[in-house]
């Protein structure tokens, strides 16, 4: 495919993408396929000769789409949102074309420098303490990781390196293994200090945890993967109070801040981080690496390679503006409260955790079995899609506001549908009980 | 931005991308900027109000492009190639639109199933042993990782889990730390068993290493990050002989197989892998997870989230065909031999490692200082871009065939330029010697 065919096919693909997202409401949110559906539909080996673009795009509708769970459907209320916005997609096209691998400043200066500045922009939106920002001086700073798991692992390895060095300095007779045996990582039942857990979006109180970590010389990593985006709104910022005690902090703009996956934002206070990953072969050295002016991000992450992901942040932040992003967060929170209000009006149901952001945990008053049957009937009907969670051994349904295009009408339709399904499972339960009685 | 504006802006971006890549030869391959160039060019905080797309795309040319190292310029001969092709870019647009997170089969069945089948396609192109393929039965199989670093870490953790369990079963009295202290990871000076090292593209002989690992019960991970793509050509497949002794194998189609970053292909023989990463909270469970028919890829990798990356493989394999991909590899290898022949004709130079694939290691006969001066003058002129390596304490220049669009004429021009630069540094050296003499 040459540039001129790409011009043509690229524009067709732009229309396909726009058609897909404009029409997504008409597609069944959860697919009908059974495991192994795809293999028989495509050849067992790659073709020897080139095929046409037409043949491939036809197969997208015939083979791929029937097996897609439509995460951006306004009837998708499962897991947590994954971001999707047009500005991010445009930036991703540019990112793909530039196609640089930003492991060092020299490998593409713009890639490194825009990342540093975008992480400062975002840090300021969140009102992070100065110590987390790169600023002019270059103390502390942010880095884009692929996922929150990677950010947590990076924080853990950095913490381990730091404490190992401290212990080795204090007791040179200790072996590496003896030190390892002494190390303790403290975590709650939802892992590391978390703001907005996956199960029920609960919050650890950093003002309680933070001072203890500080006093005991513990590395405090704070994960706000989902909830972090909300902290750009002043009315939710208090949930982040105490972050000044943290050594590292991260959240995922790729969840709720309209920056398409992957973009997990991580900040560290000091450059303790880089010691754990330092990699300096001759072929990666460049003349500015020790200037103190720039960041070689390969020392800040597990992989060597990295894409130009800050372009997505730049496009999204500028095309929405902070006010646009705040409005987006607020709309989702309003919709979750609207759903909460609907649930509270129906005495057959109960709300299972305080609704703070965009997640509502609810269930039918009654047994786990009853609620499992409810979820099963909802997800079998495939009009909407939900997943459950377990809260203190109770089987609970999660209703997460996810799609960029979800409106009050979708939430109301979803609730009516849930009520219908509930009536059916309650009737079935009633009949079962009656049978047992007879 | 709504769908209709995206249709317009998306098409403009397609043209921008095509213009950029068609005109890339006219851009200086390595930028002129100094560290810290970008920060003064953009505001210190994100805008409150939305900005226009025009304003952003103007800034791309004004602020971003002057700081980009153009990895896809035909005058870029540094590091190793990073893949770039139009079919992969089209697939990436679709991937962004679908925007599903494929951590489990249920999260998007097509995402999981296409990955399994594409990894089989690719495994067959490489003539990997059956034990690495998923096939109908689902024994063994492939997974797309982000980078070779991640694949290596996954292999290492899986190996550690496996041996720890074996030792704990044999000696239940041993603590975790005591076991850790006993573990040994064997590596050469280029890390794990490597086919095609970064410095000079050298190859470990798996037929020697493999049987020893097999006999001693060691986990053998084989990394062919760059070179792996070449094994789709029968004439290079012998370099992979012995892979049948490996427990895990990976290479990066995102380097040399026209699948844009990120796409690191990893295969494992058995499902030993999944035990190390098993994560099964209620909200990720689905009814088919224990069917044996499908793969929940979150157990095969460090992150939870993952994009629909197999679409890129599908588009590229189909639009090039195996023959097209082979032709692409062969052209690059021919160009590196053409460059090698030019170097050998000039008695001032020497070739420093056997040229097997697309990398030529060469230097001026003389001191490291002389060659450092040569590289410095080449990279200061910025007509072409190279990086060095160190081979047995000798400073060596690497000439890697990288760009998809590089032709013999570019290689010849590059060589003439290197010769000119060499003449200058040799003259300077001569004058310096004469001065010392006087």
XYZ file of N, CA and C in Angstrom, chain B residues 167-294:
384
model
N 10.823 -26.800 44.238
C 11.680 -26.888 45.426
C 10.852 -26.977 46.704
N 9.750 -26.248 46.756
C 8.902 -26.305 47.942
C 8.281 -27.684 48.123
N 7.945 -28.310 46.998
C 7.380 -29.665 47.057
C 8.437 -30.648 47.550
N 9.680 -30.464 47.087
C 10.765 -31.384 47.451
C 11.243 -31.147 48.886
N 11.278 -29.879 49.316
C 11.791 -29.537 50.650
C 10.855 -28.536 51.326
N 9.764 -29.034 51.913
C 8.753 -28.135 52.482
C 9.303 -27.247 53.604
N 10.473 -27.608 54.172
C 10.993 -26.812 55.281
C 11.652 -25.508 54.817
N 11.939 -25.387 53.525
C 12.614 -24.188 53.024
C 11.676 -22.982 53.002
N 12.184 -21.840 53.443
C 11.383 -20.615 53.333
C 11.486 -20.080 51.917
N 10.573 -19.176 51.599
C 10.574 -18.519 50.289
C 11.922 -17.842 50.041
N 12.424 -17.150 51.063
C 13.677 -16.413 50.908
C 14.854 -17.365 50.695
N 14.841 -18.488 51.406
C 15.917 -19.469 51.245
C 15.920 -20.018 49.822
N 14.737 -20.206 49.295
C 14.649 -20.684 47.910
C 15.151 -19.612 46.954
N 14.706 -18.390 47.184
C 15.133 -17.276 46.320
C 16.655 -17.206 46.257
N 17.284 -17.439 47.416
C 18.739 -17.322 47.476
C 19.425 -18.401 46.638
N 18.734 -19.519 46.441
C 19.314 -20.620 45.669
C 19.163 -20.418 44.162
N 18.226 -19.571 43.766
C 17.904 -19.459 42.335
C 19.015 -18.761 41.563
N 19.273 -19.274 40.397
C 20.289 -18.676 39.536
C 19.684 -18.434 38.158
N 19.871 -17.261 37.643
C 19.504 -16.985 36.251
C 20.804 -16.878 35.461
N 20.983 -17.760 34.485
C 22.185 -17.726 33.653
C 21.952 -16.788 32.473
N 22.927 -15.978 32.177
C 22.808 -15.080 31.029
C 24.193 -14.844 30.444
N 24.236 -14.539 29.150
C 25.511 -14.163 28.538
C 25.716 -12.666 28.764
N 26.804 -12.097 28.200
C 26.996 -10.645 28.354
C 25.971 -9.870 27.530
N 25.142 -10.523 26.691
C 24.059 -9.836 25.982
C 22.692 -10.335 26.602
N 22.640 -10.854 27.638
C 21.356 -11.203 28.312
C 20.588 -12.329 27.655
N 19.964 -13.302 28.588
C 19.213 -14.493 28.086
C 19.766 -14.980 26.740
N 19.321 -16.107 26.326
C 19.744 -16.636 25.025
C 19.190 -15.732 23.939
N 20.063 -15.182 23.125
C 19.658 -14.118 22.211
C 19.990 -14.479 20.778
N 19.031 -14.270 19.906
C 19.254 -14.417 18.477
C 19.207 -13.024 17.868
N 20.377 -12.493 17.554
C 20.431 -11.147 16.985
C 20.547 -10.091 18.066
N 21.747 -9.914 18.625
C 21.922 -8.946 19.706
C 21.849 -7.519 19.170
N 21.587 -6.584 20.089
C 21.457 -5.183 19.681
C 22.787 -4.616 19.204
N 23.856 -4.958 19.905
C 25.148 -4.371 19.556
C 25.573 -4.757 18.147
N 25.603 -6.078 17.867
C 26.195 -6.493 16.597
C 25.419 -7.601 15.906
N 24.195 -7.883 16.375
C 23.357 -8.903 15.745
C 24.053 -10.268 15.718
N 24.667 -10.645 16.839
C 25.272 -11.978 16.954
C 24.219 -12.979 17.429
N 24.508 -14.260 17.248
C 23.535 -15.308 17.536
C 24.102 -16.335 18.515
N 23.327 -16.667 19.557
C 23.677 -17.815 20.391
C 23.277 -19.074 19.633
N 24.031 -20.146 19.843
C 23.725 -21.414 19.184
C 22.804 -22.233 20.089
N 21.516 -22.243 19.739
C 20.530 -22.929 20.587
C 20.756 -24.434 20.609
N 21.396 -24.965 19.559
C 21.651 -26.407 19.526
C 22.720 -26.793 20.540
N 23.519 -25.820 20.997
C 24.464 -26.077 22.090
C 23.831 -25.787 23.446
N 23.189 -24.623 23.569
C 22.609 -24.189 24.848
C 21.396 -25.046 25.225
N 20.562 -25.335 24.220
C 19.278 -25.996 24.454
C 19.369 -27.316 25.188
N 20.162 -28.275 24.679
C 20.215 -29.593 25.331
C 20.722 -29.509 26.770
N 21.622 -28.572 27.062
C 22.128 -28.434 28.439
C 20.987 -27.974 29.361
N 20.254 -26.963 28.927
C 19.116 -26.482 29.718
C 18.115 -27.610 29.941
N 17.854 -28.338 28.886
C 16.887 -29.423 28.943
C 17.314 -30.460 29.983
N 18.595 -30.840 29.925
C 19.134 -31.857 30.830
C 19.100 -31.385 32.287
N 19.390 -30.103 32.504
C 19.486 -29.576 33.867
C 18.145 -29.054 34.398
N 17.080 -29.177 33.592
C 15.776 -28.694 34.041
C 15.710 -27.184 34.169
N 16.450 -26.467 33.329
C 16.430 -25.003 33.367
C 15.399 -24.474 32.378
N 14.743 -23.401 32.757
C 13.824 -22.718 31.839
C 14.680 -21.969 30.829
N 14.475 -22.266 29.537
C 15.227 -21.566 28.495
C 14.316 -20.579 27.771
N 14.637 -19.286 27.945
C 13.900 -18.252 27.213
C 14.797 -17.728 26.091
N 14.253 -17.663 24.897
C 15.021 -17.208 23.746
C 14.439 -15.895 23.227
N 15.293 -14.889 23.142
C 14.885 -13.560 22.695
C 15.506 -13.282 21.330
N 14.639 -13.055 20.333
C 15.124 -12.717 18.986
C 14.452 -11.425 18.555
N 14.460 -10.421 19.448
C 13.642 -9.212 19.294
C 13.695 -8.652 17.879
N 14.915 -8.387 17.406
C 15.066 -7.838 16.051
C 15.053 -8.938 14.988
N 15.884 -9.944 15.188
C 16.155 -10.922 14.126
C 14.973 -11.832 13.814
N 14.083 -12.019 14.775
C 13.002 -12.990 14.620
C 12.225 -12.854 13.327
N 11.998 -11.621 12.903
C 11.215 -11.399 11.678
C 11.847 -12.093 10.473
N 13.172 -12.176 10.462
C 13.871 -12.764 9.309
C 13.596 -14.262 9.171
N 13.182 -14.889 10.275
C 13.003 -16.344 10.235
C 11.805 -16.767 9.380
N 11.019 -15.802 8.894
C 9.949 -16.163 7.949
C 10.537 -16.484 6.578
N 11.801 -16.173 6.357
C 12.476 -16.531 5.092
C 13.213 -17.854 5.298
N 12.958 -18.846 4.440
C 13.595 -20.162 4.624
C 15.115 -20.075 4.754
N 15.739 -19.146 4.021
C 17.202 -19.066 4.030
C 17.755 -18.569 5.369
N 16.907 -17.981 6.239
C 17.382 -17.533 7.558
C 16.845 -18.392 8.701
N 15.947 -19.333 8.381
C 15.287 -20.104 9.417
C 16.257 -20.940 10.253
N 17.401 -21.331 9.636
C 18.365 -22.173 10.359
C 18.888 -21.475 11.623
N 18.837 -20.146 11.635
C 19.304 -19.409 12.813
C 18.434 -19.689 14.032
N 17.234 -20.209 13.782
C 16.297 -20.498 14.882
C 16.363 -21.971 15.298
N 17.182 -22.749 14.609
C 17.280 -24.165 14.956
C 17.639 -24.341 16.430
N 16.971 -25.253 17.087
C 17.195 -25.470 18.510
C 16.103 -24.833 19.352
N 15.218 -24.047 18.724
C 14.139 -23.403 19.491
C 13.245 -24.467 20.136
N 13.319 -25.702 19.606
C 12.519 -26.782 20.182
C 12.932 -27.091 21.629
N 14.118 -26.650 22.031
C 14.560 -26.853 23.420
C 14.079 -25.729 24.348
N 13.567 -24.672 23.766
C 13.179 -23.504 24.575
C 11.830 -23.723 25.247
N 11.651 -23.079 26.406
C 10.356 -23.064 27.078
C 9.527 -21.877 26.613
N 10.224 -20.804 26.273
C 9.521 -19.616 25.786
C 10.415 -18.914 24.771
N 9.775 -18.223 23.856
C 10.483 -17.580 22.744
C 9.759 -16.286 22.421
N 10.509 -15.226 22.128
C 9.810 -14.043 21.648
C 10.638 -13.223 20.670
N 9.922 -12.488 19.838
C 10.560 -11.497 18.973
C 9.552 -10.377 18.720
N 10.030 -9.284 18.129
C 9.199 -8.092 17.984
C 8.795 -7.829 16.535
N 7.595 -8.252 16.140
C 7.092 -7.827 14.822
C 7.069 -6.300 14.705
N 7.048 -5.602 15.849
C 7.053 -4.129 15.778
C 8.441 -3.579 15.455
N 9.412 -4.436 15.318
C 10.701 -3.951 14.834
C 10.788 -4.097 13.318
N 10.641 -5.319 12.827
C 11.047 -5.561 11.436
C 9.983 -6.298 10.625
N 8.740 -6.338 11.126
C 7.721 -7.065 10.371
C 6.519 -6.171 10.049
N 6.775 -4.870 9.995
C 5.791 -3.913 9.460
C 4.535 -3.748 10.320
N 4.568 -4.288 11.538
C 3.466 -4.099 12.472
C 3.883 -2.995 13.457
N 3.236 -1.840 13.368
C 3.655 -0.708 14.206
C 3.681 -1.061 15.698
N 4.627 -0.440 16.421
C 4.752 -0.560 17.867
C 3.397 -0.292 18.534
N 2.956 -1.066 19.595
C 3.724 -2.140 20.160
C 3.130 -3.493 19.816
N 4.008 -4.445 19.528
C 3.590 -5.803 19.225
C 4.793 -6.724 19.371
N 4.983 -7.244 20.578
C 6.059 -8.192 20.833
C 5.439 -9.583 20.952
N 5.828 -10.468 20.035
C 5.202 -11.795 19.963
C 5.934 -12.772 20.870
N 5.186 -13.411 21.774
C 5.799 -14.360 22.695
C 5.039 -15.686 22.650
N 5.790 -16.799 22.620
C 5.157 -18.104 22.681
C 5.693 -18.880 23.881
N 4.818 -19.681 24.471
C 5.258 -20.587 25.534
C 4.761 -21.991 25.203
N 5.535 -22.958 25.668
C 5.198 -24.329 25.325
C 4.031 -24.849 26.147
N 4.040 -24.516 27.422
C 3.011 -25.069 28.299
C 2.327 -23.933 29.027
N 1.348 -24.260 29.815
C 0.595 -23.226 30.513
C 1.191 -22.918 31.888
N 2.469 -23.273 32.062
C 3.197 -22.915 33.283
C 3.112 -21.420 33.560
N 3.006 -20.698 32.455
C 3.045 -19.261 32.515
C 1.950 -18.690 33.401
N 0.751 -19.206 33.217
C -0.413 -18.535 33.785
C -0.437 -18.590 35.299
N 0.157 -19.617 35.877
C 0.140 -19.737 37.324
C 0.764 -18.548 38.040
N 1.751 -17.932 37.406
C 2.476 -16.846 38.054
C 1.651 -15.574 38.162
N 0.638 -15.430 37.326
C -0.075 -14.142 37.253
C -1.567 -14.266 37.489
N -2.034 -15.429 37.942
C -3.470 -15.664 38.015
C -4.158 -14.605 38.872
N -5.176 -14.010 38.340
C -5.909 -12.937 39.013
C -7.382 -13.152 38.687
N -8.184 -13.474 39.679
C -9.572 -13.854 39.424
C -10.583 -13.178 40.328
N -10.624 -11.847 40.392
C -11.665 -11.212 41.198
C -13.032 -11.461 40.568
N -14.067 -11.313 41.371
C -15.426 -11.606 40.901
C -15.777 -10.820 39.643
N -15.356 -9.548 39.597
C -15.794 -8.722 38.469
C -15.151 -9.094 37.146
N -14.141 -9.990 37.179
C -13.536 -10.433 35.916
C -13.950 -11.853 35.540
N -14.686 -12.529 36.419
C -15.069 -13.904 36.100
C -16.124 -13.949 35.014
N -16.093 -14.986 34.207
C -17.154 -15.172 33.222
C -17.393 -16.651 33.050
N -18.520 -16.982 32.435
C -18.988 -18.365 32.472
C -18.130 -19.328 31.667
N -17.302 -18.810 30.759
C -16.512 -19.715 29.910
C -15.071 -19.872 30.368
N -14.691 -19.271 31.503
C -13.268 -19.182 31.802
C -12.600 -20.525 32.050
N -13.364 -21.502 32.479
C -12.749 -22.811 32.721
C -13.098 -23.823 31.638
N -13.552 -23.335 30.494
C -13.990 -24.237 29.429
C -12.825 -24.919 28.733
N -11.606 -24.351 28.878
C -10.462 -24.919 28.170
C -10.421 -24.503 26.713
N -11.453 -23.802 26.281
C -11.532 -23.413 24.877
C -10.891 -22.070 24.608
N -10.798 -21.261 25.619
C -10.333 -19.901 25.385
C -9.238 -19.509 26.375
